[in-house]
CSV table of C-alpha atoms (C1' of nucleotides) in Angstrom, one decimal:
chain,number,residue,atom,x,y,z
D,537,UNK,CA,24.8,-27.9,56.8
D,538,UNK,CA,25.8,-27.5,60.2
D,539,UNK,CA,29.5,-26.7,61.5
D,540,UNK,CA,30.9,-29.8,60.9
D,541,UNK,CA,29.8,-30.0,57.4
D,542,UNK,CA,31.2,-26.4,56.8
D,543,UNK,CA,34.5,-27.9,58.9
D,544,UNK,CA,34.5,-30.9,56.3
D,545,UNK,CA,33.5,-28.7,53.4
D,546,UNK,CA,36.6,-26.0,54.3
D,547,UNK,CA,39.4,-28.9,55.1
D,548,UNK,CA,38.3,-30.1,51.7
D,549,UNK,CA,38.5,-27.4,49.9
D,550,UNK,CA,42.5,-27.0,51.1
D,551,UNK,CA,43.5,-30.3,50.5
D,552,UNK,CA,40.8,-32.9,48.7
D,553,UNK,CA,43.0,-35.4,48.8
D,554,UNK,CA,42.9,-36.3,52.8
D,555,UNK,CA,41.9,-39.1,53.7
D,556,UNK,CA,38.5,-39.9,55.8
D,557,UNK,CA,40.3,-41.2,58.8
D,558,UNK,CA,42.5,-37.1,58.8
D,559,UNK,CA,39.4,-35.1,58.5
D,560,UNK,CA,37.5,-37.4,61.3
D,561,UNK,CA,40.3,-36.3,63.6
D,562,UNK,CA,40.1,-33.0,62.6
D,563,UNK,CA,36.4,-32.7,63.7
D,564,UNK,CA,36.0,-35.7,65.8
D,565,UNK,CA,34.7,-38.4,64.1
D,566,UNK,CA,34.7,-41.8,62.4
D,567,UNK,CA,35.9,-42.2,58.9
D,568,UNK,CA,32.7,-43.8,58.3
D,569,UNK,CA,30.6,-40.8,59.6
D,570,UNK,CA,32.7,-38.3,57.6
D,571,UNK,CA,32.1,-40.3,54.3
D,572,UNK,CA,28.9,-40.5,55.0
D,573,UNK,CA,28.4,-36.5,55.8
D,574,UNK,CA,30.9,-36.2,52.4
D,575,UNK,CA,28.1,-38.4,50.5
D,576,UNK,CA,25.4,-36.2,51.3
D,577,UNK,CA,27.3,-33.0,50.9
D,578,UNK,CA,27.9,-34.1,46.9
D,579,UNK,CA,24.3,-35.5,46.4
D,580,UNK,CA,22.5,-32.6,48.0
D,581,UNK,CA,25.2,-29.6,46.0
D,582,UNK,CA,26.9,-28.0,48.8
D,583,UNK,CA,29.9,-29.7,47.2
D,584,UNK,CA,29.1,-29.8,43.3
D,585,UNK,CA,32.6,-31.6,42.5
D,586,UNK,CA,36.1,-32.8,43.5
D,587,UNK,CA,38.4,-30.6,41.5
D,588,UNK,CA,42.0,-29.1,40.8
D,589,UNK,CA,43.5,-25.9,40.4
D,590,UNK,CA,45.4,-25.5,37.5
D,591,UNK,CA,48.3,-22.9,36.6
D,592,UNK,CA,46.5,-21.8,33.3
D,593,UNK,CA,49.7,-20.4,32.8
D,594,UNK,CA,51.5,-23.5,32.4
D,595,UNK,CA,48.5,-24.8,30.3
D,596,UNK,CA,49.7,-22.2,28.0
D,597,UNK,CA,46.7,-19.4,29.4
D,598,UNK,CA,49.0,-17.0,30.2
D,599,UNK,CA,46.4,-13.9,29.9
D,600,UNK,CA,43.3,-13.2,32.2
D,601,UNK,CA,41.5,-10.2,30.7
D,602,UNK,CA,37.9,-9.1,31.8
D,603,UNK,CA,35.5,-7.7,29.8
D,604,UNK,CA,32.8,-5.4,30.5
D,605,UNK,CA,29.8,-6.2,27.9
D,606,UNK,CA,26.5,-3.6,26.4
D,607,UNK,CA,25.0,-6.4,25.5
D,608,UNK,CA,23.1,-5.4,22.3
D,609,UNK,CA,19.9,-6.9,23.0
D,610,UNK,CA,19.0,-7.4,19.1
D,611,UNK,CA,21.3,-10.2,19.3
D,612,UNK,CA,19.3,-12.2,22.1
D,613,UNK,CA,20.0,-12.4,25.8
D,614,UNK,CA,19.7,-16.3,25.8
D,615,UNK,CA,21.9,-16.5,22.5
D,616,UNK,CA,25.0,-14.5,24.5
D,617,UNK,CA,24.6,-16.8,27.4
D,618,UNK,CA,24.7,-19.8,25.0
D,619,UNK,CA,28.0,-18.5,23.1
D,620,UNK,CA,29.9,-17.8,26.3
D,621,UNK,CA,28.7,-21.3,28.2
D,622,UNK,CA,29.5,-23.0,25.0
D,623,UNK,CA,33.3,-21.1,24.6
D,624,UNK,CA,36.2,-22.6,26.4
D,625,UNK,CA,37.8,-19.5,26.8
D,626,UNK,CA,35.3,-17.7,29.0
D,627,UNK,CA,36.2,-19.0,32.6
D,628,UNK,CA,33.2,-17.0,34.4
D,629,UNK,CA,30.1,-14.9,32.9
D,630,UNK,CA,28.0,-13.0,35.8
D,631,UNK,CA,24.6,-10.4,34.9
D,632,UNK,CA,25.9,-7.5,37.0
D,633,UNK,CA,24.2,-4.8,38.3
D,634,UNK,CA,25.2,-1.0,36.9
D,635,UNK,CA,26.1,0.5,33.6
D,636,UNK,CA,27.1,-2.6,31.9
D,637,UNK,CA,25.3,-6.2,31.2
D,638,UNK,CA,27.7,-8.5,31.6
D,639,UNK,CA,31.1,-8.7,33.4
D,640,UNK,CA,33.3,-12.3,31.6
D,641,UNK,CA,36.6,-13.3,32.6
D,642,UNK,CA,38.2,-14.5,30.0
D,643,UNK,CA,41.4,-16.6,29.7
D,644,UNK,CA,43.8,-16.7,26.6
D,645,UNK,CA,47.1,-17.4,24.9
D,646,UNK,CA,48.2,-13.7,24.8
D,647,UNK,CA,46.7,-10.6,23.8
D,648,UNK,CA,46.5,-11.8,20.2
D,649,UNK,CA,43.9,-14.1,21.3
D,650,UNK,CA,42.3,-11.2,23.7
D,651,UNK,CA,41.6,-9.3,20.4
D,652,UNK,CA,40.7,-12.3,18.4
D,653,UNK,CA,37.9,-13.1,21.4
D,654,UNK,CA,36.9,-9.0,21.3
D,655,UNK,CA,36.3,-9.6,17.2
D,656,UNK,CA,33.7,-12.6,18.1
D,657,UNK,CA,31.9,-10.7,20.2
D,658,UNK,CA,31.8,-8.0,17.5
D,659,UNK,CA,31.0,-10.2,14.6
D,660,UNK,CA,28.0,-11.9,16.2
D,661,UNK,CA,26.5,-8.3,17.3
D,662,UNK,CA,26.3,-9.2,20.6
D,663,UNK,CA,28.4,-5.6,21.9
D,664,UNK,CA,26.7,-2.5,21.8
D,665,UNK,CA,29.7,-1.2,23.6
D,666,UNK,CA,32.8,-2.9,25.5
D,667,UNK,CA,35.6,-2.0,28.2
D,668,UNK,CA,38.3,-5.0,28.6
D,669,UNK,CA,40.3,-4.8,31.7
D,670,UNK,CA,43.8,-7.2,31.0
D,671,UNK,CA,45.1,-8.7,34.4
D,672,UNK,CA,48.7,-7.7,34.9
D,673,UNK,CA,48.9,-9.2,38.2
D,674,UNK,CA,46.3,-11.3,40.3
D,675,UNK,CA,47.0,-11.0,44.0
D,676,UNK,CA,44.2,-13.4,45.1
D,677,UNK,CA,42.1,-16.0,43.2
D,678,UNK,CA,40.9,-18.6,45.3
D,679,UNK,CA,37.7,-20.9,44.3
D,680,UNK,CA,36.8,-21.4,47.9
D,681,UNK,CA,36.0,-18.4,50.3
D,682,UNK,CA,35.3,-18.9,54.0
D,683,UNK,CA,32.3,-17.5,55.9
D,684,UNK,CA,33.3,-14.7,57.9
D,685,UNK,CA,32.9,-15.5,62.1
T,1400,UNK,CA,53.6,-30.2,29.5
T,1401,UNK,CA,52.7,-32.6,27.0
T,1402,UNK,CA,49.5,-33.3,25.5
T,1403,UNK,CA,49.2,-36.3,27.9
T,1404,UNK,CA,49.7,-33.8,31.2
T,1405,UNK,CA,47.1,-31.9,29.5
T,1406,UNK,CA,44.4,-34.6,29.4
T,1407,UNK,CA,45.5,-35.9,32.4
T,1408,UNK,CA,45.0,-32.2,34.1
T,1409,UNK,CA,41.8,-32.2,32.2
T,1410,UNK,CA,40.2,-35.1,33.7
T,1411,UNK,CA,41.5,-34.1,37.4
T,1412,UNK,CA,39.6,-30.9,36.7
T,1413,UNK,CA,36.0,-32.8,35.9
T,1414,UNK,CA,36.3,-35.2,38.3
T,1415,UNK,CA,39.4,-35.4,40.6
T,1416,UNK,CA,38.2,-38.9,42.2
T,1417,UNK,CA,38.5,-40.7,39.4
T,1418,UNK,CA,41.0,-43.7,39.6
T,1419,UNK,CA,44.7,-44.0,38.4
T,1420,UNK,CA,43.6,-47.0,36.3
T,1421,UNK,CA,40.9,-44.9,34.7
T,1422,UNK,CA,43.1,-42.2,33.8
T,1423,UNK,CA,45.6,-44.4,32.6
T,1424,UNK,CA,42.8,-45.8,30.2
T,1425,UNK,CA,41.8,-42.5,29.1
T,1426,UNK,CA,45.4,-41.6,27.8
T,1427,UNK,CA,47.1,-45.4,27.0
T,1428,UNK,CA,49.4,-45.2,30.5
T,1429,UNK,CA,49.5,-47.5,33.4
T,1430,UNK,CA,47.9,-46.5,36.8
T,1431,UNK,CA,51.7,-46.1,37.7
T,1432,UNK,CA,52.8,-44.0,34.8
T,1433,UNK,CA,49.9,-41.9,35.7
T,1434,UNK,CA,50.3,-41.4,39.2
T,1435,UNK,CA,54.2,-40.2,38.2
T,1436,UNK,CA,52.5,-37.7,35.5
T,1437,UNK,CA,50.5,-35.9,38.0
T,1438,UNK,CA,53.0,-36.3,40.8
T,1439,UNK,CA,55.7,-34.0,38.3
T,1440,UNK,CA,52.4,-31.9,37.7
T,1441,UNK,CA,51.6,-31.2,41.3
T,1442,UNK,CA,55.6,-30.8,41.8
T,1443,UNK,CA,56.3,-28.2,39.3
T,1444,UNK,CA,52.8,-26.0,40.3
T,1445,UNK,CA,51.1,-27.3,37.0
T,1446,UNK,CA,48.3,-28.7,39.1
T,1447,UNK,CA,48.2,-26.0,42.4
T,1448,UNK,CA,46.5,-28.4,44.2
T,1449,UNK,CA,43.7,-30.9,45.0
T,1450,UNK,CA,40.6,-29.1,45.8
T,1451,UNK,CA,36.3,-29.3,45.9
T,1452,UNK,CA,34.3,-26.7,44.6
T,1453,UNK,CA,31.7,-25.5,47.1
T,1454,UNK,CA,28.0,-23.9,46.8
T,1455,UNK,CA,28.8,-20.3,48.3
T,1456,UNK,CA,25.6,-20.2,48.7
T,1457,UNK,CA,24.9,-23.4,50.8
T,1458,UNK,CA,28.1,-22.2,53.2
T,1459,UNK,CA,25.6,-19.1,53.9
T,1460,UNK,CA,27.8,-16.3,51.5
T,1461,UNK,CA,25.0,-15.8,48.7
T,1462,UNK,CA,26.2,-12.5,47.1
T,1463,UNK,CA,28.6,-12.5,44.9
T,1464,UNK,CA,30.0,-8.9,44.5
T,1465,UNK,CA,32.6,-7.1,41.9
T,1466,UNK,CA,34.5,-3.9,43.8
T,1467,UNK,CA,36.3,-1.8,40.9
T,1468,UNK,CA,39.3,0.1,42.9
T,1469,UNK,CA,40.9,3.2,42.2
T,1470,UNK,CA,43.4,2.9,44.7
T,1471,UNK,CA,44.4,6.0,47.2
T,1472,UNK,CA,48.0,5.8,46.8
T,1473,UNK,CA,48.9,7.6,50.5
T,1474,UNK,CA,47.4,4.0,51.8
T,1475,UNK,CA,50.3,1.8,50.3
T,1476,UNK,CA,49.5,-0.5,48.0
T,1477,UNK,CA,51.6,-3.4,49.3
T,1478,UNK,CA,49.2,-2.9,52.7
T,1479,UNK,CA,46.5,-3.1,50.2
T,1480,UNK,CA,47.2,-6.4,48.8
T,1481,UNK,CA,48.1,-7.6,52.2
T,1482,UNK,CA,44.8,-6.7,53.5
T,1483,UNK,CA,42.7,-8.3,50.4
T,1484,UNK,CA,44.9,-11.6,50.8
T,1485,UNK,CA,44.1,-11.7,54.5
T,1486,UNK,CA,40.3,-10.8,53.9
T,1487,UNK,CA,38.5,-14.4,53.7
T,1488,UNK,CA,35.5,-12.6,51.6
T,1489,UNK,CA,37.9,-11.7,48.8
T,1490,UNK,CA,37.8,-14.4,46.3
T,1491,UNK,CA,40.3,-12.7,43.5
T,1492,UNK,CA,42.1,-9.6,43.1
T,1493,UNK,CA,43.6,-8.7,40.2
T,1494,UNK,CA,46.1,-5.8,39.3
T,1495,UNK,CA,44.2,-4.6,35.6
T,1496,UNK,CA,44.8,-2.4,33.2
T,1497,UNK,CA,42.5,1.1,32.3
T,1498,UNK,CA,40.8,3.2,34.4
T,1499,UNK,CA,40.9,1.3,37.7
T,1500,UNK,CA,43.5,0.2,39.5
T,1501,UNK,CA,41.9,-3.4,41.0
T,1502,UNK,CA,39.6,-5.5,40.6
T,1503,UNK,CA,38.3,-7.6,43.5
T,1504,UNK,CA,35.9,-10.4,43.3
T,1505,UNK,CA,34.1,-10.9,47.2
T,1506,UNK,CA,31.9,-13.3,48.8
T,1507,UNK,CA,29.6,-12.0,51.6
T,1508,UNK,CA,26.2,-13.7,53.3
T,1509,UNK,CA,24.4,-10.3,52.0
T,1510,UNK,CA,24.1,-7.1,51.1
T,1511,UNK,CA,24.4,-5.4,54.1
T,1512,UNK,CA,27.9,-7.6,53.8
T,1513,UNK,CA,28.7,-5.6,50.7
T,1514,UNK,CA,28.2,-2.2,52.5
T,1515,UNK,CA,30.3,-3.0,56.0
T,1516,UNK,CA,33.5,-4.7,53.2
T,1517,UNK,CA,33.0,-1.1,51.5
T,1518,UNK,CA,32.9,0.2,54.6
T,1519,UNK,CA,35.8,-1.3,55.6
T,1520,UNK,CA,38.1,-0.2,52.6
T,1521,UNK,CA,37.0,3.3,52.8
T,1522,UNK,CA,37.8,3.5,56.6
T,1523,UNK,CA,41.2,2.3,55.9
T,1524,UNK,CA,41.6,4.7,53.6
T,1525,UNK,CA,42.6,2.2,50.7
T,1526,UNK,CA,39.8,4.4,48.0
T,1527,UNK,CA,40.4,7.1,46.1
T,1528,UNK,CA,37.2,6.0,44.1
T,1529,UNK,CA,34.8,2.8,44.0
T,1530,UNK,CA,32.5,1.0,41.4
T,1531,UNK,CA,30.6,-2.1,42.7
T,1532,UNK,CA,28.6,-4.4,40.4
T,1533,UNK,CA,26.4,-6.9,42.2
T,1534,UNK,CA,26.3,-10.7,40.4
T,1535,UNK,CA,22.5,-11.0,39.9
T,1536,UNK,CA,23.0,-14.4,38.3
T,1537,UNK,CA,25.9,-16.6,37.3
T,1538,UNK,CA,25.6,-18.0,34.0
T,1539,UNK,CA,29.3,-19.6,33.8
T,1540,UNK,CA,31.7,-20.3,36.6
T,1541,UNK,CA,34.6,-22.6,36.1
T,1542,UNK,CA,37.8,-22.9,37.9
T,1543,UNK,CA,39.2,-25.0,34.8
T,1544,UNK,CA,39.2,-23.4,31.3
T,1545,UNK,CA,40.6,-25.6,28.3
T,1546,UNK,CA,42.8,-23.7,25.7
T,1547,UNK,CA,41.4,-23.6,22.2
T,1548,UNK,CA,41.9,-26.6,19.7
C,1294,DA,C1',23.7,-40.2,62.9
C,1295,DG,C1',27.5,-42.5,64.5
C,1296,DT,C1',30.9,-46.6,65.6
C,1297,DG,C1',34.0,-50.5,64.5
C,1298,DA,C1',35.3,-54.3,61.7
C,1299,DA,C1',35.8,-56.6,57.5
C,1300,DA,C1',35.9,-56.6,52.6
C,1301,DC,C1',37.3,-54.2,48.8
C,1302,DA,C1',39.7,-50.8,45.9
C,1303,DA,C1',43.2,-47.6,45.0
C,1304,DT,C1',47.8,-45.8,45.5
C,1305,DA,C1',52.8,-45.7,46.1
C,1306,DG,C1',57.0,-47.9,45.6
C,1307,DA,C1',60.5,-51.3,43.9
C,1308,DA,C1',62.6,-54.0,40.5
C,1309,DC,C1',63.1,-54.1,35.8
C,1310,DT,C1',62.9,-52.7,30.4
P,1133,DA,C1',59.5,-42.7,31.0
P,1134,DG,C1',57.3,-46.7,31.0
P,1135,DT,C1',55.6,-51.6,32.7
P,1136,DT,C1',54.2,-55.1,36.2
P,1137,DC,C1',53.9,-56.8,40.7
P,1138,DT,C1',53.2,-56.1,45.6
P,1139,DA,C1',52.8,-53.9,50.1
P,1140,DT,C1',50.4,-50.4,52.1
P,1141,DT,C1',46.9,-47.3,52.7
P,1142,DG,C1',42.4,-45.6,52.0
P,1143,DT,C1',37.3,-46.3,51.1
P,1144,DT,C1',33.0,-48.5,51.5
P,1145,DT,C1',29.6,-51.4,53.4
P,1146,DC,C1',27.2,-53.5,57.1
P,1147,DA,C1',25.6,-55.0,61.6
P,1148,DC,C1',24.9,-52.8,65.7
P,1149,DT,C1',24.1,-48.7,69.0
DNA sequence: AGTGAAACAATAGAACT
DNA sequence: AGTTCTATTGTTTCACT
């Protein structure tokens, strides 16, 4: 992974859609040798997939909410993890350092659906305790984040 | 926004490579009815836009870091969100609800990177208070999340 | 690893229903 | 909105450096 690749990697992740022969101009190269690089950023992970960004709002997501989980650990670590990978709604799941286990971000219809979410949770006894955070505006959310120089 | 756009932004969201004429399988379209449905899409912000998803990790930023923010007022909070949208290690900030004003989600290479972005909010005087939780491990992560049957 | 050329595949547009 | 057909553009492979 040397600068190109992270050149490649970064034009990429703006616009995935340009073609070999824009991005080899951008870094000075052949479409061939940016295909090739492109090839063996997928197989090796650096790139694990050609996306797109949705407005989950127009998919009818309308609410982000967060929620701060106790896991109660009678219910099984590996049971929680499989319940959230399994759920649709649960965009992101990260083990977090602090006061609480797990930090989800969660995306739903409307509160309704927040609550209905919440009551899951509850009912499989995986919350010893809870704080949900709802989003009431996002500033920033983008997927890719450049290294600092 | 019909079920059709749904699938259609569904499919983009596994795999955006795949062909028109595969799509148009997929759904019961043409490669040319297709390529219309996601150019309306793209048009009207449904799909933001045409994107890979990188290994943070591979492009050298392995922590993955949550900053709770009780915002200092005095600082301005439209020179708040500037700064954050400016800041290439801030993946997402959102406006939430309860005790804390933001939420940011940030990208560094480590974390002495944690300490000089904490650093660098306190010296601009953007903290009343602070809570970071560190992501110790990921167990979901994805940009797309499909809305309940 | 990269180049350039040729073969192949996909997309974008036009004419029409 | 959709279909089919076609021109254009983009991707992939290969022989060579």
């Amino acid at each position: 992974m040397d600068t190109i690749d992270k050149k490649i990697t970064a034009l990429l992740a703006e616009d995935a859609r340009r073609s070999l022969a824009d991005i080899g101009e951008a870094v000075g190269l052949s479409p061939s040798a940016v295909n090739e690089r492109i090839r063996r950023l997928t197989a090796s992970g650096a790139i694990k997939r050609f996306t797109v960004d949705a407005d989950h709002a127009a998919l009818g997501l309308a609410v982000t909410a967060f929620v701060l989980v106790g896991l109660d650990y009678d219910a099984g670590e590996e049971a929680f993890k499989a319940f959230v990978s399994a759920h649709p709604s649960v965009a992101e799941c990260h083990h977090v350092t602090g006061g609480w286990s797990y930090l989800l971000k969660v995306r739903l219809a409307d509160l309704a659906g927040v609550e209905a979410f919440l009551g899951d949770l509850k009912a499989r006894r995986f919350l010893a305790r809870s704080e949900t955070m709802i989003a009431l505006s996002t500033a920033v959310e983008r997927g890719f984040t450049p290294a600092e120089d």
